[in-house]
Coordinates of C-alpha atoms and ligand atoms in Angstrom, one line a residue:
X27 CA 9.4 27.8 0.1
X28 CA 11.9 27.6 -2.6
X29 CA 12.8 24.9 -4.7
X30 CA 15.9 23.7 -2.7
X31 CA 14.0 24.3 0.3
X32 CA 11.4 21.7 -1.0
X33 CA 14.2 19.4 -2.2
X34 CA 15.7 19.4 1.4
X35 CA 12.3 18.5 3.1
X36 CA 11.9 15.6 1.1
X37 CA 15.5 14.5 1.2
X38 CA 15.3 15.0 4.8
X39 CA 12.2 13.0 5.4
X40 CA 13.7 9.4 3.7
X41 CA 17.6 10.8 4.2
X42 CA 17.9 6.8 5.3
X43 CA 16.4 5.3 2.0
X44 CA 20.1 6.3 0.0
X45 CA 19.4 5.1 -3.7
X46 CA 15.4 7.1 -3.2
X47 CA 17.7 10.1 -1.9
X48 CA 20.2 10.1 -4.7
X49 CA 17.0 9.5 -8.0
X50 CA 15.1 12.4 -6.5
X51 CA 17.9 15.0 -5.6
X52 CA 19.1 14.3 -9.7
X53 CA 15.6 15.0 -10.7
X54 CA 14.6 17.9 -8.6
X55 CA 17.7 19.6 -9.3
X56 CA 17.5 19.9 -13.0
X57 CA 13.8 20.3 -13.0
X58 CA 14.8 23.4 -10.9
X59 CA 13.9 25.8 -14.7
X60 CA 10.4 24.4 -14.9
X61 CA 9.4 27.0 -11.7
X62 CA 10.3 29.8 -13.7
X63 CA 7.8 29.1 -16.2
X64 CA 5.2 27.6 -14.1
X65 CA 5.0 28.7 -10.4
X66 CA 1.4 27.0 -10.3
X67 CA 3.3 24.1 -9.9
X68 CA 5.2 25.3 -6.9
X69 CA 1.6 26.7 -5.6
X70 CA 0.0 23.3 -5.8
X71 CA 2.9 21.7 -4.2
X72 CA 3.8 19.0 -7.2
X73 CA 6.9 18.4 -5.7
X74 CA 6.2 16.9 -2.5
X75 CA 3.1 15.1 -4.0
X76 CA 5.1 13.7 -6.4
X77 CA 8.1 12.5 -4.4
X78 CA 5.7 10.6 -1.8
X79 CA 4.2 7.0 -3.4
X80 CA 0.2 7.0 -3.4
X81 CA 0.4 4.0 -2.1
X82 CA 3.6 0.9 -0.6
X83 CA 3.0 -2.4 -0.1
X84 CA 5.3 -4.7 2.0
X85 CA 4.2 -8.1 2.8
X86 CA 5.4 -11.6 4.0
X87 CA 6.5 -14.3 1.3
X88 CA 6.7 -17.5 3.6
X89 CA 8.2 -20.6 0.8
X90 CA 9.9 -24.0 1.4
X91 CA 13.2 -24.8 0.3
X92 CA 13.8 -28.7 -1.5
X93 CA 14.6 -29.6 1.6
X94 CA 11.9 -28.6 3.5
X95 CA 13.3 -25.5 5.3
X96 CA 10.8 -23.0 5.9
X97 CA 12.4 -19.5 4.8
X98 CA 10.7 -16.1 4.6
X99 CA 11.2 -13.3 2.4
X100 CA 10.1 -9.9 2.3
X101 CA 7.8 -8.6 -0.7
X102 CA 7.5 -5.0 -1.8
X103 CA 5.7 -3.3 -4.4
X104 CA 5.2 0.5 -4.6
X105 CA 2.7 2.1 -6.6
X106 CA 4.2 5.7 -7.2
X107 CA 2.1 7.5 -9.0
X108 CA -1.1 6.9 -11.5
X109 CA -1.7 10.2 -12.8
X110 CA -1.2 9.5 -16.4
X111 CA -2.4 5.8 -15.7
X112 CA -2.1 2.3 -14.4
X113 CA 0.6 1.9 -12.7
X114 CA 3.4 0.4 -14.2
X115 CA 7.3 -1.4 -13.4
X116 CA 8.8 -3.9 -13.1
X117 CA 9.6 -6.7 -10.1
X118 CA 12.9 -7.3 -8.9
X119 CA 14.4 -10.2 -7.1
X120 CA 17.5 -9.8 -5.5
X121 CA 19.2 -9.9 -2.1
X122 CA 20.0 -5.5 -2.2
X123 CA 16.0 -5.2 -2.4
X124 CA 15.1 -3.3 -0.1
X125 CA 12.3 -0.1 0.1
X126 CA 14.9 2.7 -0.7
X127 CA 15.7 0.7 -3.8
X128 CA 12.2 0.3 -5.1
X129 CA 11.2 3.4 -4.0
X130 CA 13.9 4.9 -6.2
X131 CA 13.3 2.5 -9.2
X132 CA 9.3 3.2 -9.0
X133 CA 10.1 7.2 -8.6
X134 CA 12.4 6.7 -12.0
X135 CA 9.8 5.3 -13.8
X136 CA 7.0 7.8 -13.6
X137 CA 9.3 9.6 -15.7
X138 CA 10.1 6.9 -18.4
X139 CA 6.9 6.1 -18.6
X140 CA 5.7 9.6 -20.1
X141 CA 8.4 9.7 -21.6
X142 CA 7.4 6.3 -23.9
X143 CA 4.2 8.8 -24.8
X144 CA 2.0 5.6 -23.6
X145 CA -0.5 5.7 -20.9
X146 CA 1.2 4.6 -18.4
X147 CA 1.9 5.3 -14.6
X148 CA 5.0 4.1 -12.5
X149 CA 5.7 1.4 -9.8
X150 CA 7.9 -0.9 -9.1
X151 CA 8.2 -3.8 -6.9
X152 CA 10.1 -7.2 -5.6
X153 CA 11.5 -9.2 -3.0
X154 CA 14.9 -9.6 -1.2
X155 CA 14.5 -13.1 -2.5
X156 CA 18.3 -14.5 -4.2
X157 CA 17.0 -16.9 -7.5
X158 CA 20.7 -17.8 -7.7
X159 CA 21.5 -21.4 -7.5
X160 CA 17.5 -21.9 -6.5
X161 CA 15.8 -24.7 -8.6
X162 CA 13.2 -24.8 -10.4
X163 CA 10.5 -25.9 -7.8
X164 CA 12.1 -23.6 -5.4
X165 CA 11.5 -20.4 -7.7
X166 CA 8.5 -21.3 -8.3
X167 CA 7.2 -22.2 -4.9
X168 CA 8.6 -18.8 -4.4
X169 CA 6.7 -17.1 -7.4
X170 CA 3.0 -18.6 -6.2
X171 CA 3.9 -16.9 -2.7
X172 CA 4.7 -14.3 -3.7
X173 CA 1.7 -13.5 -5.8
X174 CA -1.1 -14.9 -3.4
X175 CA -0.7 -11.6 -1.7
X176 CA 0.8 -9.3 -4.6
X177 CA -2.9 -10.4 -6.4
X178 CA -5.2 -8.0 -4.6
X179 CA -2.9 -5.1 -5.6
X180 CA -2.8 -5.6 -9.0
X181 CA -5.1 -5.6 -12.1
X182 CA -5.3 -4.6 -16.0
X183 CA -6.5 -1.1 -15.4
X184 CA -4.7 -0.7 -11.8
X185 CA -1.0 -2.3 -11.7
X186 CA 0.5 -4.0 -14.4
X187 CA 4.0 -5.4 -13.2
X188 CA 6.8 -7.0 -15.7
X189 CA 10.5 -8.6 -15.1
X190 CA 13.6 -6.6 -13.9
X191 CA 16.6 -8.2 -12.2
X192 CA 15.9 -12.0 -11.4
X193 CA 12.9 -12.0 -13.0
X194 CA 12.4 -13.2 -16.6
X195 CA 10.3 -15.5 -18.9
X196 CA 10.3 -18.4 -16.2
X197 CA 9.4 -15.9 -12.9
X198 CA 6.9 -14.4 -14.8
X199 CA 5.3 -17.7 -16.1
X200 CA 5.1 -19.0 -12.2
X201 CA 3.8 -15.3 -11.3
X202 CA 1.2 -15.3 -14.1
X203 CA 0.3 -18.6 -13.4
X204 CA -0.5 -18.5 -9.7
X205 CA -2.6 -14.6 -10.7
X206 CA -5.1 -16.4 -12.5
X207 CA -5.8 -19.3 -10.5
X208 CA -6.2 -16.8 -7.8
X209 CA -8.7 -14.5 -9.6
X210 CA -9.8 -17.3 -12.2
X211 CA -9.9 -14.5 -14.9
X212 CA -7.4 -14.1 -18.0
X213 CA -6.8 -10.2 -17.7
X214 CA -3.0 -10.8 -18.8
X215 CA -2.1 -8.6 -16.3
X216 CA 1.8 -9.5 -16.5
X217 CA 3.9 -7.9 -18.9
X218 CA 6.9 -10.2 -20.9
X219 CA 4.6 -13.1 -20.4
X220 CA 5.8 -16.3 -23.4
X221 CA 4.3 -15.6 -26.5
X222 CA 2.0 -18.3 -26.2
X223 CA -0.2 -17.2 -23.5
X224 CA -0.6 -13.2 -24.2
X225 CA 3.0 -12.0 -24.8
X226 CA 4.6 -9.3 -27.3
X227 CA 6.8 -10.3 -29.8
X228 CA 10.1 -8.0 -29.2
X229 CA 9.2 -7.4 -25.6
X230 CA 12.5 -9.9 -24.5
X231 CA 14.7 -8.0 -27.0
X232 CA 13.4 -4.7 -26.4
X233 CA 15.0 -2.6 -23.4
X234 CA 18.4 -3.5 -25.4
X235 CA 17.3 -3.1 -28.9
X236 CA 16.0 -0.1 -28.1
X237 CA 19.4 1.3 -26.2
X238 CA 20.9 0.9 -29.2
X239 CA 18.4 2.6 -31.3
X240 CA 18.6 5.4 -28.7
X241 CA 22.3 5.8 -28.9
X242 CA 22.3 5.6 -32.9
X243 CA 19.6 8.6 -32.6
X244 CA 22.2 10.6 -30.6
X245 CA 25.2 10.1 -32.9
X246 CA 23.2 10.8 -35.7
X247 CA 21.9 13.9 -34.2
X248 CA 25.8 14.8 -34.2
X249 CA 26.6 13.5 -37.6
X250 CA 28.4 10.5 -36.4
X251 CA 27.3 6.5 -36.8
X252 CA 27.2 2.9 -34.9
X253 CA 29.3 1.5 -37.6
X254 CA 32.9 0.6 -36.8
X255 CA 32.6 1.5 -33.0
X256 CA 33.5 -0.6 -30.2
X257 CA 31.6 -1.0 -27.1
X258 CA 31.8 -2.6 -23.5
X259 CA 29.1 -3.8 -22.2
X260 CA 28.3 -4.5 -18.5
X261 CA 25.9 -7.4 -17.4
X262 CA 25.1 -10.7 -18.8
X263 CA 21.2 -10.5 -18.6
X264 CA 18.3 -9.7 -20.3
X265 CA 19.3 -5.9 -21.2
X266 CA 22.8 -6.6 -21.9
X267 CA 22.5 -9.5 -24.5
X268 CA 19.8 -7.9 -26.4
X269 CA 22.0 -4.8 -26.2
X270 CA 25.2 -6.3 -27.4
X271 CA 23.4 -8.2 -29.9
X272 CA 21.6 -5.2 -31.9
X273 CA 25.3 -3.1 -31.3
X274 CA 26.3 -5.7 -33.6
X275 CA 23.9 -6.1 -35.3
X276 CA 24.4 -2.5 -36.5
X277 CA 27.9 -2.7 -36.9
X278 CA 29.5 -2.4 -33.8
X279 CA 32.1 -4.4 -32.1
X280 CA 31.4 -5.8 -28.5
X281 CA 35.0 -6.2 -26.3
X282 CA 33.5 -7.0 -22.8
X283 CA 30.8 -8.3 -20.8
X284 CA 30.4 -9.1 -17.2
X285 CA 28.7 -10.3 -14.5
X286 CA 28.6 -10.1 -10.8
X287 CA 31.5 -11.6 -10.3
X288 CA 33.6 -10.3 -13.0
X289 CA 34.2 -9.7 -16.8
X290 CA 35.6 -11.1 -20.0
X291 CA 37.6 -9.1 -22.4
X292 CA 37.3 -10.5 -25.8
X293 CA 39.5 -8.0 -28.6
X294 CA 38.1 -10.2 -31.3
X295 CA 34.4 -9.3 -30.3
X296 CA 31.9 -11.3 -27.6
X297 CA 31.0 -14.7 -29.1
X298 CA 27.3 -13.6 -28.2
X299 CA 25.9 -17.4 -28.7
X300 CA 28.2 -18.7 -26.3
X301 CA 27.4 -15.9 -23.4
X302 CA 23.0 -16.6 -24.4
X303 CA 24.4 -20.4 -23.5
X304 CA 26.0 -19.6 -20.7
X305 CA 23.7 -17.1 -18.9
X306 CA 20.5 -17.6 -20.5
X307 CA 20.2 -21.8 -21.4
X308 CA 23.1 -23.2 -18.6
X309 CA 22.6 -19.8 -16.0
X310 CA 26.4 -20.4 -15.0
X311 CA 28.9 -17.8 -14.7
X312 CA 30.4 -15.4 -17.3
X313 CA 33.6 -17.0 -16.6
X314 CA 33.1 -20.3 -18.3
X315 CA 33.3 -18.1 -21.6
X316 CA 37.4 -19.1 -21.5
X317 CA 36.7 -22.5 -21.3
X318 CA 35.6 -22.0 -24.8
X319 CA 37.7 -19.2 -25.8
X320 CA 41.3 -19.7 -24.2
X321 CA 42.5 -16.6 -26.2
X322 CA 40.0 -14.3 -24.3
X323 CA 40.7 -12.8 -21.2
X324 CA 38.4 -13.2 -17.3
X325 CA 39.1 -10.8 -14.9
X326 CA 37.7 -11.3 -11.5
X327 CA 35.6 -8.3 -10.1
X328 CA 32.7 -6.0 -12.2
X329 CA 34.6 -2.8 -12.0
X330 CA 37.7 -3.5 -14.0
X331 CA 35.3 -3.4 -17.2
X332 CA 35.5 0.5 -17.1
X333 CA 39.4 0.3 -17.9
X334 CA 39.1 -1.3 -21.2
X335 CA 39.3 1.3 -24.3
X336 CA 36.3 1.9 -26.3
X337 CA 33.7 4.1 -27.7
X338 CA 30.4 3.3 -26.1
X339 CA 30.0 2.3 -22.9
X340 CA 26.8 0.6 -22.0
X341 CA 26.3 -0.1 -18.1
X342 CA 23.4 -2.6 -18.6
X343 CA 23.6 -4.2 -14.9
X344 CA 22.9 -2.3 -11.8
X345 CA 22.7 1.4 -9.9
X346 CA 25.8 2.8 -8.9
X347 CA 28.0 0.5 -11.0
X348 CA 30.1 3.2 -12.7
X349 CA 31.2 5.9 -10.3
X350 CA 33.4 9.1 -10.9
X351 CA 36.6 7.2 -10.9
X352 CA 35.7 4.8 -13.8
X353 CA 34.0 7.6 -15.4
X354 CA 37.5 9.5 -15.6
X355 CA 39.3 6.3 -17.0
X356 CA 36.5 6.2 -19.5
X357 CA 37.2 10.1 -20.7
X358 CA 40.8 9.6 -21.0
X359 CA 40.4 6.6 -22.8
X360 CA 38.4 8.6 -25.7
X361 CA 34.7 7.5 -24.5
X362 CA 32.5 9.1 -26.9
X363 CA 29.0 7.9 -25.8
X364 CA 27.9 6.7 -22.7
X365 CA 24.0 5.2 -22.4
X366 CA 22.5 3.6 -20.0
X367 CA 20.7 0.0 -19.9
X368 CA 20.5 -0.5 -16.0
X369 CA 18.5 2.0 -13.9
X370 CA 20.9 5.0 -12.2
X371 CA 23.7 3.0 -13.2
X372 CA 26.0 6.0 -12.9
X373 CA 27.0 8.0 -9.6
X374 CA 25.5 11.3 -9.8
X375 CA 29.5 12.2 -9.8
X376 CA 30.0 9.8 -12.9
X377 CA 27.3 11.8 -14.5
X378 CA 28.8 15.1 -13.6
X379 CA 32.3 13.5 -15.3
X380 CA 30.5 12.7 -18.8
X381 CA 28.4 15.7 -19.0
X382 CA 31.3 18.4 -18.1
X383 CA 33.7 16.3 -20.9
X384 CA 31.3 16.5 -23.5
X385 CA 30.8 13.0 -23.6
X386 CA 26.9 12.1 -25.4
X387 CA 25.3 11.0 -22.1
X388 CA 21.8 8.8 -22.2
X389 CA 20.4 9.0 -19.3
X390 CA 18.4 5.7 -18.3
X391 CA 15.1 7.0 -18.3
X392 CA 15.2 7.8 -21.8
X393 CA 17.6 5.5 -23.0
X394 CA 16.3 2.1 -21.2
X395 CA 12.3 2.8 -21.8
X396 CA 12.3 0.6 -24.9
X397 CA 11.6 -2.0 -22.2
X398 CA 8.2 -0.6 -20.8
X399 CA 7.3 0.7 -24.0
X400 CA 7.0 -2.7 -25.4
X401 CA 5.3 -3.5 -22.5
X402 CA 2.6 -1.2 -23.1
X403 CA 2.5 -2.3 -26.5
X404 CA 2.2 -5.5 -25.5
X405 CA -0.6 -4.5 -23.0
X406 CA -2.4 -2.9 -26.4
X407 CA -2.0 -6.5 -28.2
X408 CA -3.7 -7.9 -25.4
X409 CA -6.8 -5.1 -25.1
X410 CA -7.0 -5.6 -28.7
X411 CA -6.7 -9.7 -28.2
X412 CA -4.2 -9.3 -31.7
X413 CA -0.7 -10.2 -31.8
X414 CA 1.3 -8.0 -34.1
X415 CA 4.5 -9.4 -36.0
X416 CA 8.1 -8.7 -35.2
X417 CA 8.6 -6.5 -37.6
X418 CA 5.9 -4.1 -36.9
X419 CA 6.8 -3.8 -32.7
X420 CA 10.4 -3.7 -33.7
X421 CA 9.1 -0.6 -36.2
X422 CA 7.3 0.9 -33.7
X423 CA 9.8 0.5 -30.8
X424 CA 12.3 2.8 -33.0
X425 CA 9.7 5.1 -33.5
X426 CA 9.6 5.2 -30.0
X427 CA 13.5 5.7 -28.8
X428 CA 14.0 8.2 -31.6
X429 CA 10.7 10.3 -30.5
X430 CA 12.1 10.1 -26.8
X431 CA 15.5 11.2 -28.2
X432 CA 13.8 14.1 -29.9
X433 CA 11.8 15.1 -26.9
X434 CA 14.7 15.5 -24.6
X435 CA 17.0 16.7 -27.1
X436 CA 14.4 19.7 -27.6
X437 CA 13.4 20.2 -24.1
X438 CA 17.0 20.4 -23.3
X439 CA 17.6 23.3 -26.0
X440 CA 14.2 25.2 -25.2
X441 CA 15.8 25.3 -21.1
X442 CA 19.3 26.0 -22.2
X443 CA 20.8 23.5 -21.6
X444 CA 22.0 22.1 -25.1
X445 CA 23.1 17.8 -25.0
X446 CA 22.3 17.9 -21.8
X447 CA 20.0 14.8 -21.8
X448 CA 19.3 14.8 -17.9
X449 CA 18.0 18.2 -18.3
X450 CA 16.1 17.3 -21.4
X451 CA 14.7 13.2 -20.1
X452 CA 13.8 14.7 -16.6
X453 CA 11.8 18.2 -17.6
X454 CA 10.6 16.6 -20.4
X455 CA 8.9 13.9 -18.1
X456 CA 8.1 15.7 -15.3
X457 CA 5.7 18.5 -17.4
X458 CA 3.9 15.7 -18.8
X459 CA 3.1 13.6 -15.0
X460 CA 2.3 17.4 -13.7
X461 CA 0.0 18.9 -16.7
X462 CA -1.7 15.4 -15.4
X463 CA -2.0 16.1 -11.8
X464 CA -3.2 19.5 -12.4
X465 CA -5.4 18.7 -14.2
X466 CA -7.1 16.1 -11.7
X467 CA -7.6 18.0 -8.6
X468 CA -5.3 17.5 -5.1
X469 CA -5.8 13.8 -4.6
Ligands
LIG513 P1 19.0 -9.6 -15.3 O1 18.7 -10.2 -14.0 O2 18.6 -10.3 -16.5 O3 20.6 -9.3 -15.4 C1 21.3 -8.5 -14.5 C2 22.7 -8.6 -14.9 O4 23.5 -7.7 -14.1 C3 23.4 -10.0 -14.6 O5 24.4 -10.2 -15.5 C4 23.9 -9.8 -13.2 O6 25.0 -10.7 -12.9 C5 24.4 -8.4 -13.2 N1 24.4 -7.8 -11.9 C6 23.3 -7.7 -11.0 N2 23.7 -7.1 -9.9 C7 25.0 -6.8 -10.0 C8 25.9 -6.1 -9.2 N3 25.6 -5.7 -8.0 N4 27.2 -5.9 -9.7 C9 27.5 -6.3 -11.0 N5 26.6 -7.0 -11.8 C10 25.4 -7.2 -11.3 O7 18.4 -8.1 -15.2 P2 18.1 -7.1 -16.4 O8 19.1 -7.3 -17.5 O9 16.6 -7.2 -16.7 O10 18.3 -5.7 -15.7 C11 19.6 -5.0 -15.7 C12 19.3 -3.6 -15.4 O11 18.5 -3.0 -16.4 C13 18.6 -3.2 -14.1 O12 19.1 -2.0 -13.6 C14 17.2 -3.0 -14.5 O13 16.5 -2.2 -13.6 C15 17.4 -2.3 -15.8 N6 16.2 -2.4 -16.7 C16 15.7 -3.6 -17.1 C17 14.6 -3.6 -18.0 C18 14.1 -4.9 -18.5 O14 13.3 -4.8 -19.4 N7 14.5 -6.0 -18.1 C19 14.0 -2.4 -18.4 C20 14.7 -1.1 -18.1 C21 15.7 -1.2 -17.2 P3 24.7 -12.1 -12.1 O15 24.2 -13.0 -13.2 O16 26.0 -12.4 -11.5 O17 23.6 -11.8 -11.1

């Protein structure tokens, strides 16, 4: 069998699971070089072992609302693939969870992980669970049933889960908290946990601090700079305030910002303090941000963001969010990089759109791992039982996004395919997870 023959198969066998479907065509299809160079890989059947998780999980999480309704959610987590080590993603809550998703987000982040050079296997997991307008007690309740059966799975040298959508400091608090009681041991086995009980310094900042250190290595690799660009950002969470606040931090001005619902355009620049109030301290709605600022526009619906002129554009929300359509508007409005916060944030015909426009295009393997790598940083801190300052896992974070950077850049030059970064993130990747499972038999 060929390589497309192989890819078919194995889009064939989960052609339901869409969003798994969509991460693994992209990948197999510009991995397609590799087999020219190494047909041992095709003769030990990497692809198919590589595309089918060793091991899913879905379970029951029964939890009682305040008042007293008895709801049940469904829990997931998928442990991909543990060839280079532990495996290693994040947890998502959100009502679009389902197994395609996860699948696709643990499948992605085999891939970032060796990219981050750490040890570090991929997995992903969550629940269909909606922490939206749920209080406190509620989340929590949630959390501690979630994890009486997510425990068993999971351990320091076996699965180390962190936050993604829904889940932040206060998830993984409840989550943490319930793990040890359950196992009465303090293996830290959470990543992003608060810095007094085991966490990393930088790890809250880090998937967006690092974008932006990814995206300044890519202009500086063409002789261009941050400073005096404008950017739109999509999202309001975790990725996309620490990403909006290093881009100005480094001399760039933020227009727009968005959530679910919709998006404010602010030509004077984002009032960053008032949108960490909003979303992070009050967790209201991006439009309360004209309440303040009357001279700054809300526009109902996410998608509208795209129109807005700018240089960057940083989709730092969810997959699919920017299709081929918006990705046109974005071209003819004189985009000149496009990087990604959120996971698959762009259609595969979006991608296609930036790529064939000469648009710099950062893939969100490469340009999103800040946020595992400071996880596995964070994991060292707690092997070591040392915390190290902000300044050196901020150093060591850029050291990090610029290495990635290099790597793909190279690997994308050595295959012929020159700023091609989805080329360059995904080859790049992939030879490091299969050296691995050559290496370690057919298991
Ligand atoms: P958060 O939950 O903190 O924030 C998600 C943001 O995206 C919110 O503003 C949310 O709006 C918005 N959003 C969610 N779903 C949609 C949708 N369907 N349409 C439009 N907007 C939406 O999540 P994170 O910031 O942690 O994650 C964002 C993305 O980054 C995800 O793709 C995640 O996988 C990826 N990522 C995250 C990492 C991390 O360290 N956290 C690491 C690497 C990647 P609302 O408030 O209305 O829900």
């Amino acid at each position: 069998m060929d390589i497309t023959d192989i890819k078919n198969k194995i889009i064939e066998k989960d052609r339901d699971e869409k969003e798994f479907v969509q991460a693994v065509d992209e990948v197999l299809t510009s991995i397609a070089p590799v087999f020219d160079k190494h047909p041992e890989y095709l003769k030990m059947n990497i692809l198919e072992r590589i595309t089918e998780p060793e091991r899913v999980i879905i379970f029951r999480v029964p939890w009682v609302k305040d008042d007293g309704e008895v709801v049940v959610n469904r829990g997931f987590r998928v442990e991909f693939n543990s060839a280079i080590g532990p495996y290693k993603g994040g947890l998502r809550f959100h009502p679009s969870v389902n197994l395609s998703v996860v699948k696709f987000l643990g499948f992605e982040q085999i891939f970032k992980n060796a990219l981050t050079g750490l040890p570090m296997g991929g997995g992903k997991g969550g629940s269909d669970f909606d922490p939206h307008g749920k209080s406190d007690g509620e989340i929590m309740r949630f959390c501690q049933s979630f994890m009486s059966e997510l425990y068993r799975h999971i351990g320091p040298f076996r699965d180390v889960p962190a936050g993604d959508i829904g889940v932040g400091a206060r998830e993984i608090g409840f989550l943490y908290g319930q793990y040890k009681k359950l196992v009465n041991e303090s293996s830290w086995v959470l990543t992003g946990k608060g810095l007094s009980y085991g966490g990393s310094l930088v790890r809250k900042e880090a998937t967006g601090y690092g974008l932006l250190y990814f995206v300044r290595a890519m202009l500086l690799d063409h002789k261009d700079s941050l400073e005096g660009k404008t950017a739109v950002i999509s999202g309001s969470g975790n990725v996309a305030i620490y990403a909006a606040e290093k881009a100005m931090a480094l001399g760039v001005k933020v227009l727009a910002m968005s959530d679910s619902n919709g998006y404010i355009y602010d030509p004077k620049g984002i009032d960053l303090d008032l949108v960490k109030k909003i979303k992070e301290v009050d967790r209201k709605r991006i439009k309360e941000y004209i309440d303040v600022h009357g001279d700054a526009e809300y526009h109902e619906g996410a998608k509208g963001i795209w129109q807005i002129k700018c240089d960057i554009a940083l989709p730092c929300a969810t997959q699919n969010e920017l299709d081929e359509e918006d990705a046109k508007i974005l071209c003819q409005n004189g985009v000149k990089v496009v990087a990604e916060g959120a996971n698959m944030p762009c259609t595969h015909k979006a991608q296609r759109v930036f790529l064939d426009n000469g648009i710099l295009y950062g893939p969100a393997k490469a340009a999103n791992a800040g946020g595992v790598a400071v996880s596995g940083l964070e994991m060292s801190q707690n092997s070591l039982r040392l915390s190290w300052t902000f300044e050196e896992v901020d150093e060591r974070l850029k050291e990090i996004m610029d290495d990635i950077y290099r790597t793909c850049a190279d690997t994308a030059i050595e295959y012929g395919a020159k700023d091609d970064l989805v080329v360059g993130s995904n080859i790049a990747g992939f030879l490091k997870v299969a050296e691995a499972m050559m290496a370690q038999g057919i298991v």
